[in-house]
Coordinates of C-alpha atoms in Angstrom, one line a residue:
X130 CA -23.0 16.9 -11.4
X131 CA -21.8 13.1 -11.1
X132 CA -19.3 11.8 -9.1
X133 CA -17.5 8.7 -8.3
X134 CA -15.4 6.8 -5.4
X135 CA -13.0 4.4 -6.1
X136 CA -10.6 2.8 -3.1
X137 CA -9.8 -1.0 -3.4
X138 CA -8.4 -2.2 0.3
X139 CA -7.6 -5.6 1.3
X140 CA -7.7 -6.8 4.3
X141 CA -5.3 -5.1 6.9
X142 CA -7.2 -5.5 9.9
X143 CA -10.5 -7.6 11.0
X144 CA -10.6 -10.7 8.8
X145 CA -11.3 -11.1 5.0
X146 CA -14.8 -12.2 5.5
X147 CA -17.0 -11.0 2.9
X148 CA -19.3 -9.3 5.7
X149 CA -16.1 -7.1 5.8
X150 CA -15.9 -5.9 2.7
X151 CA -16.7 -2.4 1.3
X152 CA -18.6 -0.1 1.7
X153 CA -19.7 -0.1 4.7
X154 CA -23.4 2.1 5.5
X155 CA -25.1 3.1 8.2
X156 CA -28.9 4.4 7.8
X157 CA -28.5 6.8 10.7
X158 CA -28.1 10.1 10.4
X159 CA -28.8 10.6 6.4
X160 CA -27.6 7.4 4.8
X161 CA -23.6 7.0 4.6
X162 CA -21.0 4.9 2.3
X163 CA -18.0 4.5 3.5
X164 CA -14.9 3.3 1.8
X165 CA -11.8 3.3 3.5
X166 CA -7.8 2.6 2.7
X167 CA -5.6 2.4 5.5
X168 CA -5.3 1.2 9.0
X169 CA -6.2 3.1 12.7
X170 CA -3.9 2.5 15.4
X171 CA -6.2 3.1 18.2
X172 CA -9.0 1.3 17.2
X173 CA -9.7 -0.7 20.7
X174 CA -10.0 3.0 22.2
X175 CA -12.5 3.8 19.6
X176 CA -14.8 0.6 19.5
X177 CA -14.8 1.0 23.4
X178 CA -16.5 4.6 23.0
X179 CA -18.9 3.7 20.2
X180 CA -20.2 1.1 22.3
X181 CA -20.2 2.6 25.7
X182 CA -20.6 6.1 25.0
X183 CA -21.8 7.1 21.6
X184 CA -24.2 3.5 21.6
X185 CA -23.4 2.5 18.4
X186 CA -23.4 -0.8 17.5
X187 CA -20.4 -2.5 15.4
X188 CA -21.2 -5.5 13.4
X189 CA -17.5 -6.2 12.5
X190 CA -13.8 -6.4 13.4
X191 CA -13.2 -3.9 10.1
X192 CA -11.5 -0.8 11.5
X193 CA -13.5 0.8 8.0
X194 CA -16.6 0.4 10.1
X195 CA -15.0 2.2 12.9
X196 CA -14.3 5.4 11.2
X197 CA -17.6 5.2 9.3
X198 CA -19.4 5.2 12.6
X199 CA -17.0 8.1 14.3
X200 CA -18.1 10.4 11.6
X201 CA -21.6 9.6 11.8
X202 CA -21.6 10.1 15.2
X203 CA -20.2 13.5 14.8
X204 CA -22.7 14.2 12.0
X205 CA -25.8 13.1 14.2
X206 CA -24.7 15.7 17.1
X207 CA -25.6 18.3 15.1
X208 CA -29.6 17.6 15.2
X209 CA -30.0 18.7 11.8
X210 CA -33.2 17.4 9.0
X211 CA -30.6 18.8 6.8
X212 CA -27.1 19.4 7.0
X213 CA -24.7 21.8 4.9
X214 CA -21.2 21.4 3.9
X215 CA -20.3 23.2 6.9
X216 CA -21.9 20.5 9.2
X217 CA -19.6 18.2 7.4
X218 CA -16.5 20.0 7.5
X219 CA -17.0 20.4 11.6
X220 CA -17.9 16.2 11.6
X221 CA -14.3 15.5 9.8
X222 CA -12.3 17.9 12.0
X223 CA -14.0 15.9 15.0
X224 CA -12.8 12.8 13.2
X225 CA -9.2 14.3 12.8
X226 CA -9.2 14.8 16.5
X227 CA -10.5 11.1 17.2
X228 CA -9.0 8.9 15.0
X229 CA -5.1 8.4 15.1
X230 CA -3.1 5.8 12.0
X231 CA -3.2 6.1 8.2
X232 CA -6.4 6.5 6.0
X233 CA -7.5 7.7 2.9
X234 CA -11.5 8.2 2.7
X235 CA -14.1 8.3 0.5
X236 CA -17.7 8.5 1.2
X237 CA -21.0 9.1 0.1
X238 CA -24.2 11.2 2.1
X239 CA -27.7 10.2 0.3
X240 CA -29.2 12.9 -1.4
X241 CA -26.1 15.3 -1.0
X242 CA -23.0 14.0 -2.6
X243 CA -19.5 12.7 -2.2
X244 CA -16.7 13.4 0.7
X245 CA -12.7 12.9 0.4
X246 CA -10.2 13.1 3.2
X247 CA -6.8 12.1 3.7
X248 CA -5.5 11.7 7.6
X249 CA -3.0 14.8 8.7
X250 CA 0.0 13.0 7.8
X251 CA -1.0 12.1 4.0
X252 CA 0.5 8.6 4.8
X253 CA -2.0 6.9 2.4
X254 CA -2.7 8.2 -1.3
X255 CA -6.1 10.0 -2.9
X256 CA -6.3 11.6 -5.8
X257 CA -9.4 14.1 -6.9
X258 CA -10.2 14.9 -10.4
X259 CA -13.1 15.8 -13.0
X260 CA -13.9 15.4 -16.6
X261 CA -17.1 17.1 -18.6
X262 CA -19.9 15.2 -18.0
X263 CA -21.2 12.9 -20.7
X264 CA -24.7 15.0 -20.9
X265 CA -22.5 18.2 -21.8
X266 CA -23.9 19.7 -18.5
X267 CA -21.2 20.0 -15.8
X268 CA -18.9 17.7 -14.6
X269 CA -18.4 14.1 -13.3
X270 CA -16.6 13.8 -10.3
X271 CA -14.0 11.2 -8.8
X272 CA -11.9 10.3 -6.0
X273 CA -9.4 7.3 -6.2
X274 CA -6.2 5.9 -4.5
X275 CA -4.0 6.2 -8.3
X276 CA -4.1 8.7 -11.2
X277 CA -4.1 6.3 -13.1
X278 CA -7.7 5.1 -12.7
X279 CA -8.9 8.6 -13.5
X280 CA -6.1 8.6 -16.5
X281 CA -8.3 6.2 -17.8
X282 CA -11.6 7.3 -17.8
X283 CA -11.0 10.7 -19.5
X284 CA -10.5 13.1 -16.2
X285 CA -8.3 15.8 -15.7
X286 CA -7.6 18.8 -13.6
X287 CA -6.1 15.5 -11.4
X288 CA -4.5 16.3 -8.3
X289 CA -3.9 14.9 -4.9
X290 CA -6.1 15.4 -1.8
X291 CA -3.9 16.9 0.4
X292 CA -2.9 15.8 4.2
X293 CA -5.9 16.6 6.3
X294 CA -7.6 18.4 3.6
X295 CA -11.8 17.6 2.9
X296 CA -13.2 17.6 -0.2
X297 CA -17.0 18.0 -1.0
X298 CA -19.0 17.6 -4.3
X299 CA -22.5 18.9 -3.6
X300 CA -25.3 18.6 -6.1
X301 CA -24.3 21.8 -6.8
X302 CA -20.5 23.3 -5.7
X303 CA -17.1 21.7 -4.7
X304 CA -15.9 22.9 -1.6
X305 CA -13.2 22.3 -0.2
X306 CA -10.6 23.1 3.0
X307 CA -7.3 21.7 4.4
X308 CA -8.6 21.7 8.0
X309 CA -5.7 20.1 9.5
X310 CA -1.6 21.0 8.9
X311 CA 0.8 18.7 10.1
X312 CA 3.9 19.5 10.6
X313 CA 5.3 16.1 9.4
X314 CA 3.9 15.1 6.2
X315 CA 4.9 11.6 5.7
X316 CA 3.4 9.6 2.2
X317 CA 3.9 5.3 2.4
X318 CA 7.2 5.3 0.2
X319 CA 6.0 1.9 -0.2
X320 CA 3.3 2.9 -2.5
X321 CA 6.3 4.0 -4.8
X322 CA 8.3 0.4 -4.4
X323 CA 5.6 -1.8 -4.7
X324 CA 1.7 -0.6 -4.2
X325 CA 1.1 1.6 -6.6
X326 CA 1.0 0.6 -10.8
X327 CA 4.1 2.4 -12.4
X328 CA 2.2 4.9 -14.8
X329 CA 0.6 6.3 -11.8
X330 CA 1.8 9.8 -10.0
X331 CA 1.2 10.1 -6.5
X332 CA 1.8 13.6 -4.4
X333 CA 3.7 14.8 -7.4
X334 CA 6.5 11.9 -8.2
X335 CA 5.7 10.0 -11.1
X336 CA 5.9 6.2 -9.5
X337 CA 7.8 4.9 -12.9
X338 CA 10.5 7.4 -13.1
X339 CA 10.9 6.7 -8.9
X340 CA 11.9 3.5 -9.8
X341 CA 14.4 4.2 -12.2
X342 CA 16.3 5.9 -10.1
X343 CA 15.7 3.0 -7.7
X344 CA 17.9 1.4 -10.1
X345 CA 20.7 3.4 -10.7
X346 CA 21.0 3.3 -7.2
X347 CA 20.7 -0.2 -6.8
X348 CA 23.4 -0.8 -9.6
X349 CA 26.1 1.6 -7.8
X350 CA 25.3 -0.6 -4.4
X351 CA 26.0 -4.2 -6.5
X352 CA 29.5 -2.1 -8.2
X353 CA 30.3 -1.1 -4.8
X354 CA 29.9 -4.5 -2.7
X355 CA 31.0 -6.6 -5.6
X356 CA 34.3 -4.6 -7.0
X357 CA 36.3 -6.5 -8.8
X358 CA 34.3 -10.0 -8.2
X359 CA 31.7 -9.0 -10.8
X360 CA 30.6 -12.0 -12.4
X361 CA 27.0 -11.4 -12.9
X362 CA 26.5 -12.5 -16.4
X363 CA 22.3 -11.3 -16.4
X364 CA 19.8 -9.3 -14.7
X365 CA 16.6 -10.9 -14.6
X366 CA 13.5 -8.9 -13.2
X367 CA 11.0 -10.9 -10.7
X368 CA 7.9 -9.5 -12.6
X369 CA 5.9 -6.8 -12.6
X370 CA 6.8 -4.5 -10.1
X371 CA 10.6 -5.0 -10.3
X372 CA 11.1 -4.1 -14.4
X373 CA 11.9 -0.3 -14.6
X374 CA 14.4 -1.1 -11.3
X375 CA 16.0 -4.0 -13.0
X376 CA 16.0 -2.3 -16.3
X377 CA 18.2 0.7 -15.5
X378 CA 20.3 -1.4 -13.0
X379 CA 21.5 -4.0 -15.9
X380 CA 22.0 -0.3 -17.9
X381 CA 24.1 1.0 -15.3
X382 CA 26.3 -2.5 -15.1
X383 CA 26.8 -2.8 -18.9
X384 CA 24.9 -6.2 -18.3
X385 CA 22.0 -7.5 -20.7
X386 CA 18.7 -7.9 -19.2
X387 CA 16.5 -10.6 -20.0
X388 CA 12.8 -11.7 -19.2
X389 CA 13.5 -15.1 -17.1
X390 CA 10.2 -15.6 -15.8
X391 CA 6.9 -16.0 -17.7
X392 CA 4.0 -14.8 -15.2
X393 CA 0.9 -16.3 -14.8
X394 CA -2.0 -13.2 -14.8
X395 CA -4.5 -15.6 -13.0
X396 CA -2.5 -15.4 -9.8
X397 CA -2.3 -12.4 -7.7
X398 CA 0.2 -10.9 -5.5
X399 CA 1.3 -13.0 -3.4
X400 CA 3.0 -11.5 0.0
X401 CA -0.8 -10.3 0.9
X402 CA -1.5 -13.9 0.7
X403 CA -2.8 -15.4 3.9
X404 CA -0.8 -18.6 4.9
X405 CA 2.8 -19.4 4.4
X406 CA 1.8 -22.4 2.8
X407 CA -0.9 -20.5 0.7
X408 CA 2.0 -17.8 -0.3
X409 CA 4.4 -20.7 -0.9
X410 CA 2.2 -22.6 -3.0
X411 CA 1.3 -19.7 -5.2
X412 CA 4.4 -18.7 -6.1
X413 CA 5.1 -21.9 -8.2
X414 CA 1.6 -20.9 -10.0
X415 CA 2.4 -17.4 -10.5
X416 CA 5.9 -17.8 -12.3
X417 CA 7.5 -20.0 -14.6
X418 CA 11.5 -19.8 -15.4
X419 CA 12.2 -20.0 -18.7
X420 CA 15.5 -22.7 -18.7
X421 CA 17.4 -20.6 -21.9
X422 CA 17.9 -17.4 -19.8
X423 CA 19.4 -19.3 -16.6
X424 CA 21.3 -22.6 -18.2
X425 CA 24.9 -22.5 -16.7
X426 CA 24.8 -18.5 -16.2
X427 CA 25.0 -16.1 -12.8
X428 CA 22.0 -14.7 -12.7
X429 CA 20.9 -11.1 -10.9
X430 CA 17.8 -11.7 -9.9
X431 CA 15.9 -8.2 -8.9
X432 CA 12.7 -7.4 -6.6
X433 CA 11.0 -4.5 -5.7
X434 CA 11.8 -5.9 -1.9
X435 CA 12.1 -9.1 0.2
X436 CA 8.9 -9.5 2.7
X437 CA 9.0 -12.6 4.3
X438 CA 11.2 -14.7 1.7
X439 CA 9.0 -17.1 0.8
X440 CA 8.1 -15.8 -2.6
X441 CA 11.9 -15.3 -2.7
X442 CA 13.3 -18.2 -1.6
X443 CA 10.8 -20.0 -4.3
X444 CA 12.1 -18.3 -7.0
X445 CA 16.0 -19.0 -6.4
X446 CA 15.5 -22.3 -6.4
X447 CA 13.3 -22.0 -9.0
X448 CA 16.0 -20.6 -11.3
X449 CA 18.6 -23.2 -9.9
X450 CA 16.2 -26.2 -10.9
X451 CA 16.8 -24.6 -14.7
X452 CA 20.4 -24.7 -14.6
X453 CA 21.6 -21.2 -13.4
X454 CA 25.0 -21.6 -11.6
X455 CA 25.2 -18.7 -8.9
X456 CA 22.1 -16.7 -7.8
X457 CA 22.4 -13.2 -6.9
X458 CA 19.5 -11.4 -5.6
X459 CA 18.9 -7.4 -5.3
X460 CA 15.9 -5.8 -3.3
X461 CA 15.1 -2.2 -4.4
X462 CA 13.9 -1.8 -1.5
X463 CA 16.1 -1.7 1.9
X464 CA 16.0 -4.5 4.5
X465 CA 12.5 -4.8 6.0
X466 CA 12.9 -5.3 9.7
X467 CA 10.0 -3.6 11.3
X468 CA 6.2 -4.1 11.3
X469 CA 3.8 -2.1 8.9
X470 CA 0.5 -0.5 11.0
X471 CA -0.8 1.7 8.3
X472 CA -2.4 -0.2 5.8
X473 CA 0.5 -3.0 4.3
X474 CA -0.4 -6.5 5.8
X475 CA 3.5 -7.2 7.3
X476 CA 2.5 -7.2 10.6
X477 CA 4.4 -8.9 12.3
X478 CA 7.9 -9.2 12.7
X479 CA 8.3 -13.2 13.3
X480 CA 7.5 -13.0 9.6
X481 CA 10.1 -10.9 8.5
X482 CA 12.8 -12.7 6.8
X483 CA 14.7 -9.5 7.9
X484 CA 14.0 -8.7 11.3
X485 CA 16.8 -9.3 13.3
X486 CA 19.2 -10.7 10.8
X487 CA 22.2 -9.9 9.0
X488 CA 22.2 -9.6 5.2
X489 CA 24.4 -12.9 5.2
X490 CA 21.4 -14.7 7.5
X491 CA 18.9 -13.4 4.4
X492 CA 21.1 -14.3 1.8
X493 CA 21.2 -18.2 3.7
X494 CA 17.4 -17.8 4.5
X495 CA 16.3 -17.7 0.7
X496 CA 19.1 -19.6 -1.0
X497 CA 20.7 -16.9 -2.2
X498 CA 24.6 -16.6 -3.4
X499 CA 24.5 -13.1 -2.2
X500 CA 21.8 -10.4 -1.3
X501 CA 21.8 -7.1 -2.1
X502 CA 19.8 -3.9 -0.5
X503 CA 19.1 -0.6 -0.9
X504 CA 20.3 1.9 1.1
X505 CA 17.3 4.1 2.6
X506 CA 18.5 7.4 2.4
X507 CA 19.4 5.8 -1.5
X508 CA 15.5 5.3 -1.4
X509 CA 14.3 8.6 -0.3
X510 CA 16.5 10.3 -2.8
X511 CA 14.7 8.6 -5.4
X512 CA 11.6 9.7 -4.6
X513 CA 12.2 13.1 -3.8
X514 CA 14.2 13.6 -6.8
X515 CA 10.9 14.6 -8.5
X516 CA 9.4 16.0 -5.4
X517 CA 12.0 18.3 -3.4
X518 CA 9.3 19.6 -1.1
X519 CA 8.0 15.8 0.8
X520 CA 11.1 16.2 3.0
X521 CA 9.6 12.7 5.0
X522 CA 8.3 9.5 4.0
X523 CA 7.0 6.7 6.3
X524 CA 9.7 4.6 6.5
X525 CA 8.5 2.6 9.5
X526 CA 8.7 -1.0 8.1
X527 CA 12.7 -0.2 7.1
X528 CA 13.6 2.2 10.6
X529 CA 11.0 1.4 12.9
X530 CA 10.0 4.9 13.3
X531 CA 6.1 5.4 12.9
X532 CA 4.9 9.1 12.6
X533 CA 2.0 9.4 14.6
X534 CA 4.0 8.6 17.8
X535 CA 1.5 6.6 19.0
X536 CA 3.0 3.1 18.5
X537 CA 4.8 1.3 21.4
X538 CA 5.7 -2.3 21.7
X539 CA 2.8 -3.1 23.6
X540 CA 0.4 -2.0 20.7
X541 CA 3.3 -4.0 18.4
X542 CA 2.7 -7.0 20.1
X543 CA -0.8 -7.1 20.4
X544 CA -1.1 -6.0 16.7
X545 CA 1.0 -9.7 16.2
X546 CA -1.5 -11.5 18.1
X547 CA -5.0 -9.9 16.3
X548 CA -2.9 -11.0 12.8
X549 CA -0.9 -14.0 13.1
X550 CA -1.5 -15.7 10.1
X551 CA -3.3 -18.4 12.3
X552 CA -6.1 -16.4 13.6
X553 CA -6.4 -15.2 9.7
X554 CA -6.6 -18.9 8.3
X555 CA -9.4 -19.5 11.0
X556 CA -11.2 -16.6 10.4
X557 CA -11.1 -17.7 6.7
X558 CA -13.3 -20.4 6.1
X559 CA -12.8 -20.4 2.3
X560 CA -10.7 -23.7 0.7
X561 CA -6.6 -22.6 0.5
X562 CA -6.7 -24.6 -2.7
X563 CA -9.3 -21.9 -4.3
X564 CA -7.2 -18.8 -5.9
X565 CA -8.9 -16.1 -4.8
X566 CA -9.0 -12.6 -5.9
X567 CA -6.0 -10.8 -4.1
X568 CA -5.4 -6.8 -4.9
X569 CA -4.6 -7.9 -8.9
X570 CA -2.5 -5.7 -11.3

């Protein structure tokens, strides 16, 4: 048997130095990878009792590193030359009980084989699957964040790794056990409006048909605010992740849609960017408007959401600069008021175009004629439209409420502090003028 691990993070918490990134390994007990997407919200409890307890050294701020060394810790208790799947099992449910926040996990013990686990609350994505292997004896293995990866590489029997559920691929079995049942199961509903590529499926809802019905939803919001003062002559997508919303929204109006903006592949996403003069700067590389679709027209512009307005902002007066006459903008995403702590770098709510302010002081904020958002029990319906039985989502960075319960303002505010986008800059020596390689799709 083969198997694979595939989780691209970037970074959420520490700093993006390269001694941060993935895996991480630790020699002691039995060799360990580690790969890790998400964040933990009580990471200063744990570094205090790897250090003063378990006396394990941490090289890094990564809180990666952190959960690599909890379950090595547990793994070492056991005294073992060799361990069994058992051993592990016991390690991860220690973990469970240790580590609180949002992580998907993949790892790798030398000279036994792979591990995948997601945290109780399945808040971040993993998907398990398994093709015959190329010798014609066996399978291959593989654990990633999207189907689609495995999609692409011939696997099947792909399904998701459920909330608190461990996943082991041996040299010579695949075991597995859900040792941990929440009673709220919560997926990022973020993954579906912006993370995750559109042909991918995560716990069951197929990302691209989510956001068509983002659409349709989106388009009844614009006939209802609007009524009779429709005068949207286009609807023009902000590429990528905004097409299959803005596509079924111009259906639903009876407007044409158009491609207004030609992207630049070399640039990646921007809102992840750190810097707002970074972000700001990028978003002038990234898109070009095309002057034919805007001259002397009122535009729809849609988004999968509105972040900080910068990349927003940018863009209105982007299309303005090529003639268009009003500029309408639509988020398929509601109003983003709230700080993310599980793995999406919005941390902090001085950033937030949003926070605290009226959809007339957003629409001002970015230059906009108008702004238009989706309702969030209009969001939630679209997802669960192809999955009736996730009756939750994390909707913390639209409602402020975080499903582990553990997050108070004090955390909030020292969470701001650790990721202001000044202590980022400083921690990142590398020239802003360099375009470096930012989570590209």
């Amino acid at each position: 048997q083969h198997g694979l691990c595939i989780i691209v993070r970037y970074p959420t918490a520490g700093t993006p130095a390269d001694s941060e990134a993935q895996p991480f390994y630790v020699n002691s007990p039995y060799g360990i990878a580690m790969a890790h997407n998400g964040n933990l919200t009580n990471d200063s409890e744990l570094r205090h009792f790897l250090d003063y307890e378990a006396h394990r050294h941490i090289n890094t701020d990564s809180d990666s590193e952190l959960l690599l060394n909890i379950f090595a810790n547990n793994l070492q208790k056991t005294g073992k030359f060799r361990i069994n799947e058992q051993d592990i099992f016991s390690a991860v449910e220690g973990l469970y009980s240790e580590c609180r926040g949002a992580y998907a996990v993949t790892a790798m013990l030398a000279g036994f084989g792979l591990i995948g686990f997601r945290d109780p609350h399945g808040i971040r994505p993993l998907v398990f699957g398994r093709r015959k292997s190329l010798s014609g004896k066996g399978f291959d293995y593989m654990f990633a964040s999207e189907s689609v990866v495995l999609d692409a590489l011939d696997f099947t029997d792909i399904e998701d790794v459920q909330p608190g559920e461990v996943i082991i691929v041996s040299k010579s079995a695949v075991t597995r056990r859900r040792l941990v049942v929440e009673e709220t199961i919560a997926p990022c509903i973020f993954e579906y409006v912006y993370f995750a590529r559109p042909d991918s499926t995560i716990d069951g809802i197929p990302v691209y048909n989510a956001r068509l019905d983002m659409g349709v939803k989106l388009a009844r919001k614009v006939k209802q605010e609007l009524g009779d003062n429709m005068d949207i002559d286009v609807v023009i997508p902000v590429p990528d992740t905004s097409r299959a919303a803005a596509l079924q929204l111009s259906h639903e109006l009876g407007l044409p849609y158009r491609e207004g903006f030609n992207k630049n592949r070399y640039v990646g996403r921007t809102f992840i960017m750190p810097g707002q003069e970074m972000r700001r700067k990028s978003v002038r590389r990234k898109l070009n408007a095309m002057p034919t679709e805007f001259k002397d027209r009122n535009v729809l512009l849609v988004d999968d959401s509105i972040v900080r307005g910068t990349t927003s902002q940018e863009i209105i007066q982007m299309a303005r600069d090529v003639g268009a006459k009003k500029v309408y903008f639509a988020s398929a995403a509601p109003a983003i008021r709230y700080p993310n702590v599980y793995g999406i770098d919005m941390p902090s709510r001085t950033e937030l175009v949003a926070a605290g302010n009226s959809d007339d002081d957003v629409s001002a904020a970015i230059g906009a004629d108008r702004v238009f958002f989706q309702d969030l029990d209009d969001l939630v319906a679209s997802c669960r439209l192809f999955n009736p039985k996730i009756t939750t989502f994390d909707t913390s960075v639209f409602d402020g409420k975080y499903v582990t319960g553990d997050v108070t303002p004090e955390y909030l505010e020292k969470l701001e502090e650790r990721r202001a986008d000044c202590s980022k800059l400083k921690a990142d020596s590398a020239d802003n003028e360099v375009i470096g390689l930012h989570n590209y799709k």
